[in-house]
Amino acid sequence: MNQEKLYLAGPMCFYIDGYPRWYVMRDRAKVKGFAVTMPSEGELEMDPVDLRKNARIIFENCVKCMEASTAILCNLEFYRGPDVDGGSIFELGMAYAKGAHCYCYTRDKRPMVWKYQGSTLKNGAVYDQKGRVLPYGDLPFSPNIVGSSKIIEGDFDDCLRVFSVDMEEKRKHAAAASPVAPQKACADHAGGPVVYLAGPERYDADAADVYAHRKALCAEKGFHAIVPTDAVPGLPLPDTDDPYRNAYLTFLRQQQHVRDCDILLANLNDFHGWEPDGDTAFECGMAYQLGKKMYSYMACTAPMIQRVPNFGPESGYRDACGCNAENFDYPINLMFSASMPVYEGDFEAALEQMAASFWKQNT
């Protein structure tokens, strides 16, 4: 019998008592008969001086563990604001891309409108602090998270129990099941390499105008741009009154764009709190696992220990909740920083640098 191999994702490594918790989770999964790839066994050889090298060492270990995994159990607790740890969602995207079972857990599965703090009500609509109609206000998490995963309300043990039962059922039904062909890229675009523009602009009121302008800029650089809101032939539009059906259709559209692209250009600016939006984080992980070329940008690329408020080196750069800000001389979680360039500036500046890098390597 094949043994499921679990990747336990979440921000636990940033907690004061996070590693002991993480190791207890690993032991509980082993008691259930599963192998655990992450947290991995053994110590990594870290460089005492080169912080970015350490980030790459950790990232490469995560990639190695993900390659060996058949399932991910991901902690969706809010982290530094009303959204999920971006690095964990990057890993969720990797897991989905490789066909692993995707399970998540949260203590609060209420819609975002209940959980987002600081919203305003104007003209019958709820707005976030940046003036957008509250993204996915009728869902507990972003469409890519909801669409890709089974989300259990409860803690890790609850998620592990559900996963265990589901795997028992899977084994029972496997004897009569027909194999499912993996999803293939279906787009056939003329006009140069296909670049997918991932970012939270998909939720802005002027998204159509912004995307039209950015597509034109990409064309000038020799790229064919596709964006999250572009339709996929044969896929229904999310126009029902069921938010979960709409979320799944949105997810199917967006993940197809990631499959169809040659390049992903991601806006990793802070979304809600100090993390990128969940859809973009997921798409970055998926693109990495599928072997896409990846580039990203942020308005400020100062190291995290400067960007995220914390109590300084004496505390281990811990924030107000006791979670440490990563000290790898990078502006964002190492899953992003160690997997792609993070340019400083706006979209146009990033496109200029991406084009120079891409065409230098491909001409």
XYZ file of C-alpha atoms in Angstrom:
363
model
C 0.000 0.000 0.000
C 1.341 3.427 -0.942
C 1.875 5.696 2.058
C 0.644 9.282 1.842
C 3.410 11.826 2.462
C 2.236 15.031 4.135
C 3.624 18.553 3.814
C 2.515 20.534 6.881
C 2.344 24.195 5.827
C 1.681 27.283 7.897
C 3.322 30.154 9.751
C 4.188 27.998 12.774
C 7.925 28.462 12.200
C 7.481 32.166 12.991
C 5.799 31.610 16.381
C 7.717 31.809 19.653
C 6.836 28.174 20.398
C 6.277 27.291 16.756
C 8.802 24.529 16.211
C 7.654 22.406 19.182
C 4.066 22.748 17.903
C 5.142 21.811 14.392
C 6.973 18.717 15.582
C 3.941 17.610 17.618
C 1.846 17.881 14.445
C 4.407 15.761 12.630
C 4.253 13.098 15.335
C 0.441 13.034 15.294
C 0.440 12.533 11.535
C 2.911 9.673 11.885
C 0.691 8.028 14.501
C -2.089 8.068 11.881
C 0.180 6.097 9.559
C 1.354 8.928 7.313
C 4.870 9.945 6.387
C 5.741 13.625 6.855
C 8.057 15.485 4.497
C 7.805 18.944 6.084
C 8.920 19.715 8.733
C 11.900 17.735 7.493
C 14.263 15.727 9.636
C 17.757 17.000 10.393
C 19.398 20.412 10.512
C 20.191 22.572 7.493
C 23.720 23.925 7.160
C 23.213 27.681 7.378
C 25.741 30.363 6.472
C 26.685 32.614 9.423
C 26.993 35.679 7.156
C 25.070 35.343 3.879
C 21.383 35.760 4.791
C 20.128 35.420 1.223
C 22.040 32.174 0.816
C 20.234 30.888 3.912
C 16.895 31.800 2.338
C 17.812 29.831 -0.780
C 18.894 26.843 1.331
C 15.531 26.834 3.118
C 13.627 27.314 -0.141
C 15.460 24.462 -1.854
C 14.685 22.220 1.116
C 11.000 23.157 0.832
C 11.061 22.336 -2.885
C 12.697 18.973 -2.183
C 10.101 18.171 0.475
C 7.241 19.236 -1.797
C 8.509 16.981 -4.585
C 8.260 14.016 -2.211
C 4.789 14.966 -0.931
C 1.416 13.583 -1.945
C -0.679 15.954 0.191
C -0.531 19.311 1.922
C -2.267 20.259 5.176
C -2.155 24.054 5.356
C -2.862 26.369 8.297
C -5.042 29.287 7.111
C -5.014 31.346 10.300
C -4.751 35.082 9.655
C -1.198 36.381 9.817
C -0.132 40.022 10.282
C -3.517 41.330 9.214
C -6.738 39.917 7.786
C -5.163 37.483 5.354
C -3.104 34.299 5.292
C 0.678 33.818 5.374
C 1.730 34.268 1.753
C 4.515 31.698 1.915
C 2.044 29.009 2.971
C -0.249 29.858 0.056
C 2.743 29.725 -2.310
C 3.261 26.171 -1.041
C -0.442 25.410 -1.508
C -0.122 26.513 -5.134
C 2.892 24.222 -5.578
C 0.956 21.303 -4.113
C -2.053 21.889 -6.357
C 0.154 22.153 -9.441
C 1.759 18.769 -8.770
C -1.594 17.078 -8.184
C -1.255 16.631 -4.423
C -4.290 16.458 -2.135
C -4.947 19.985 -0.831
C -6.437 20.267 2.669
C -6.581 23.406 4.804
C -7.857 24.307 8.251
C -9.015 27.414 10.060
C -10.761 28.177 13.327
C -12.952 30.752 11.594
C -14.643 29.896 8.294
C -16.998 32.844 8.327
C -17.080 35.076 5.219
C -14.412 37.771 4.980
C -16.959 40.527 5.619
C -17.192 39.247 9.220
C -13.437 39.082 9.746
C -11.995 42.088 7.930
C -11.408 44.945 10.356
C -11.647 48.579 9.274
C -14.183 48.240 6.474
C -16.633 51.007 5.591
C -20.207 50.824 4.337
C -21.062 53.175 1.472
C -24.065 53.148 -0.839
C -25.001 49.617 0.147
C -21.545 48.124 -0.422
C -18.659 47.199 1.899
C -15.250 48.709 1.071
C -11.785 47.834 2.330
C -9.249 50.360 3.606
C -7.807 50.862 0.114
C -11.158 51.861 -1.373
C -11.990 48.594 -3.136
C -15.303 46.806 -2.792
C -14.193 44.240 -0.207
C -12.615 41.402 -2.229
C -14.273 38.003 -1.741
C -16.378 39.419 1.080
C -18.794 36.478 0.843
C -16.007 33.869 1.094
C -13.736 32.885 3.990
C -10.608 33.141 1.792
C -9.614 34.048 -1.767
C -11.129 32.100 -4.692
C -7.900 30.238 -5.475
C -7.692 28.947 -1.914
C -11.379 28.018 -1.767
C -11.342 26.452 -5.227
C -8.235 24.331 -4.797
C -8.708 22.932 -1.316
C -10.974 21.181 1.137
C -11.188 23.653 4.031
C -11.964 22.218 7.468
C -13.220 24.454 10.267
C -11.161 23.479 13.281
C -7.542 22.862 14.193
C -4.806 20.642 12.783
C -6.161 17.537 14.497
C -9.596 18.088 12.937
C -8.006 18.450 9.510
C -5.869 15.357 10.028
C -8.922 13.302 11.017
C -10.869 14.379 7.923
C -7.872 13.700 5.700
C -7.408 10.263 7.232
C -11.041 9.286 6.629
C -10.948 10.633 3.079
C -7.837 8.594 2.301
C -9.564 5.469 3.603
C -12.487 6.177 1.257
C -10.109 6.876 -1.608
C -8.455 3.498 -1.169
C -11.828 1.746 -1.134
C -13.028 3.421 -4.314
C -9.705 3.280 -6.168
C -10.347 -0.253 -7.376
C -13.259 0.877 -9.547
C -12.107 4.386 -10.380
C -10.978 5.406 -13.850
C -7.759 7.410 -14.011
C -8.266 11.139 -14.594
C -6.074 12.762 -17.211
C -4.134 15.763 -15.890
C -5.281 19.163 -17.087
C -3.304 20.527 -20.032
C -2.587 24.031 -21.201
C -5.176 24.906 -23.810
C -4.320 28.387 -25.040
C -2.722 28.977 -28.428
C -1.747 32.644 -28.542
C 0.026 34.471 -31.325
C 2.066 37.539 -30.541
C 5.046 36.376 -28.543
C 5.570 34.642 -25.206
C 2.486 34.602 -22.987
C 2.857 36.534 -19.726
C 0.233 36.209 -16.986
C -0.190 39.375 -14.927
C -0.915 38.157 -11.393
C -1.908 40.679 -8.759
C -4.696 42.226 -6.690
C -5.698 44.599 -9.502
C -8.303 41.974 -10.397
C -10.372 43.358 -7.506
C -10.077 47.040 -8.429
C -13.043 48.918 -9.862
C -10.937 50.065 -12.832
C -9.416 46.626 -13.484
C -10.622 46.514 -17.103
C -8.928 49.808 -17.973
C -5.759 48.945 -16.049
C -5.458 45.574 -17.745
C -6.105 46.994 -21.226
C -3.278 49.494 -20.719
C -0.918 46.857 -19.353
C -1.661 44.472 -22.211
C -0.705 47.223 -24.647
C 2.543 47.868 -22.771
C 3.358 44.152 -22.829
C 2.702 44.001 -26.577
C 5.200 46.824 -27.096
C 7.795 44.645 -25.357
C 6.990 41.598 -27.485
C 4.731 39.750 -25.025
C 1.131 38.576 -25.224
C -0.435 39.356 -21.839
C -3.288 37.460 -20.226
C -4.924 38.590 -16.993
C -7.033 37.014 -14.220
C -10.292 38.429 -15.590
C -9.833 37.055 -19.122
C -12.423 34.438 -20.052
C -11.450 30.830 -20.744
C -13.252 29.267 -23.739
C -15.856 26.744 -22.635
C -15.791 27.762 -18.972
C -19.003 29.326 -17.590
C -18.806 32.783 -16.091
C -19.208 33.066 -12.286
C -22.627 34.700 -12.385
C -24.709 32.657 -9.933
C -25.936 33.628 -6.464
C -23.801 30.868 -4.898
C -20.449 32.347 -3.743
C -18.785 28.932 -3.545
C -19.768 28.017 -7.112
C -18.553 31.431 -8.256
C -15.286 30.968 -6.361
C -14.679 27.598 -7.988
C -15.360 28.943 -11.478
C -13.041 31.879 -10.773
C -10.373 29.479 -9.538
C -10.728 27.268 -12.627
C -10.281 30.297 -14.868
C -7.266 31.654 -13.015
C -5.431 28.349 -12.673
C -5.940 27.745 -16.403
C -4.240 31.062 -17.134
C -1.245 29.952 -15.059
C -1.072 26.719 -17.058
C -1.339 28.631 -20.328
C 1.376 31.207 -19.665
C 5.098 31.071 -20.348
C 5.893 33.796 -17.813
C 4.269 35.023 -14.605
C 4.714 38.650 -13.522
C 3.367 39.087 -9.989
C 2.420 42.167 -7.997
C 3.523 41.199 -4.468
C 2.613 44.445 -2.735
C 0.882 44.219 0.642
C -2.814 43.443 0.260
C -4.593 43.183 3.621
C -1.959 43.663 6.292
C 1.634 42.723 5.471
C 1.023 39.850 3.044
C 0.365 39.658 -0.722
C -3.124 38.671 -1.810
C -3.908 34.975 -1.551
C -4.772 34.475 -5.222
C -1.418 35.842 -6.376
C 0.512 33.880 -3.738
C -1.198 30.671 -4.880
C -0.505 31.422 -8.537
C 3.186 32.038 -7.795
C 3.530 28.639 -6.148
C 1.639 26.958 -8.953
C 3.760 28.682 -11.608
C 6.968 27.642 -9.876
C 5.892 24.012 -9.683
C 4.918 24.044 -13.366
C 8.322 25.406 -14.366
C 7.189 28.831 -15.569
C 9.552 31.795 -15.740
C 8.729 34.102 -12.835
C 9.246 37.777 -12.040
C 7.672 40.054 -9.432
C 7.652 43.582 -8.090
C 6.926 45.612 -4.960
C 6.788 49.348 -4.313
C 9.345 48.924 -1.523
C 11.952 46.165 -1.445
C 13.521 47.048 1.888
C 14.229 43.935 4.006
C 11.291 42.561 5.985
C 12.881 43.544 9.290
C 12.576 47.156 8.089
C 9.150 46.856 6.451
C 7.309 44.918 9.165
C 7.018 46.674 12.561
C 8.947 44.684 15.167
C 10.791 45.006 18.470
C 14.253 44.792 16.944
C 17.187 42.373 17.117
C 16.984 41.962 20.886
C 13.618 40.224 20.445
C 14.606 38.279 17.322
C 12.695 40.863 15.248
C 9.360 39.727 16.679
C 6.213 41.671 15.881
C 3.411 42.701 18.236
C 1.974 39.167 18.173
C 5.318 37.487 18.845
C 5.933 36.286 15.281
C 9.377 37.013 13.927
C 9.907 39.010 10.746
C 12.142 37.006 8.428
C 15.739 38.196 8.543
C 17.064 37.059 5.156
C 17.773 40.504 3.649
C 14.691 40.079 1.467
C 11.491 42.187 1.315
C 9.032 39.295 1.480
C 8.709 35.668 2.539
C 11.570 33.546 1.210
C 9.228 31.354 -0.871
C 8.828 34.361 -3.174
C 12.249 35.962 -2.775
C 14.225 32.773 -3.377
C 12.171 31.687 -6.396
C 12.137 34.835 -8.546
C 13.523 38.363 -8.889
C 11.619 40.965 -6.848
C 11.990 44.319 -8.605
C 11.409 47.620 -6.832
C 8.931 49.964 -8.461
C 5.598 49.903 -10.246
C 4.317 47.680 -13.043
C 5.959 49.627 -15.843
C 9.365 49.596 -14.154
C 9.043 45.860 -13.503
C 7.975 45.161 -17.090
C 11.022 47.043 -18.362
C 13.367 44.961 -16.200
C 11.551 41.707 -16.938
C 11.724 42.321 -20.688
C 15.441 43.115 -20.544
C 16.136 39.956 -18.542
C 13.895 37.676 -20.609
C 15.045 38.793 -24.051
C 18.697 38.740 -23.017
C 18.259 35.065 -22.160
C 16.070 34.211 -25.154
C 17.617 35.962 -28.170
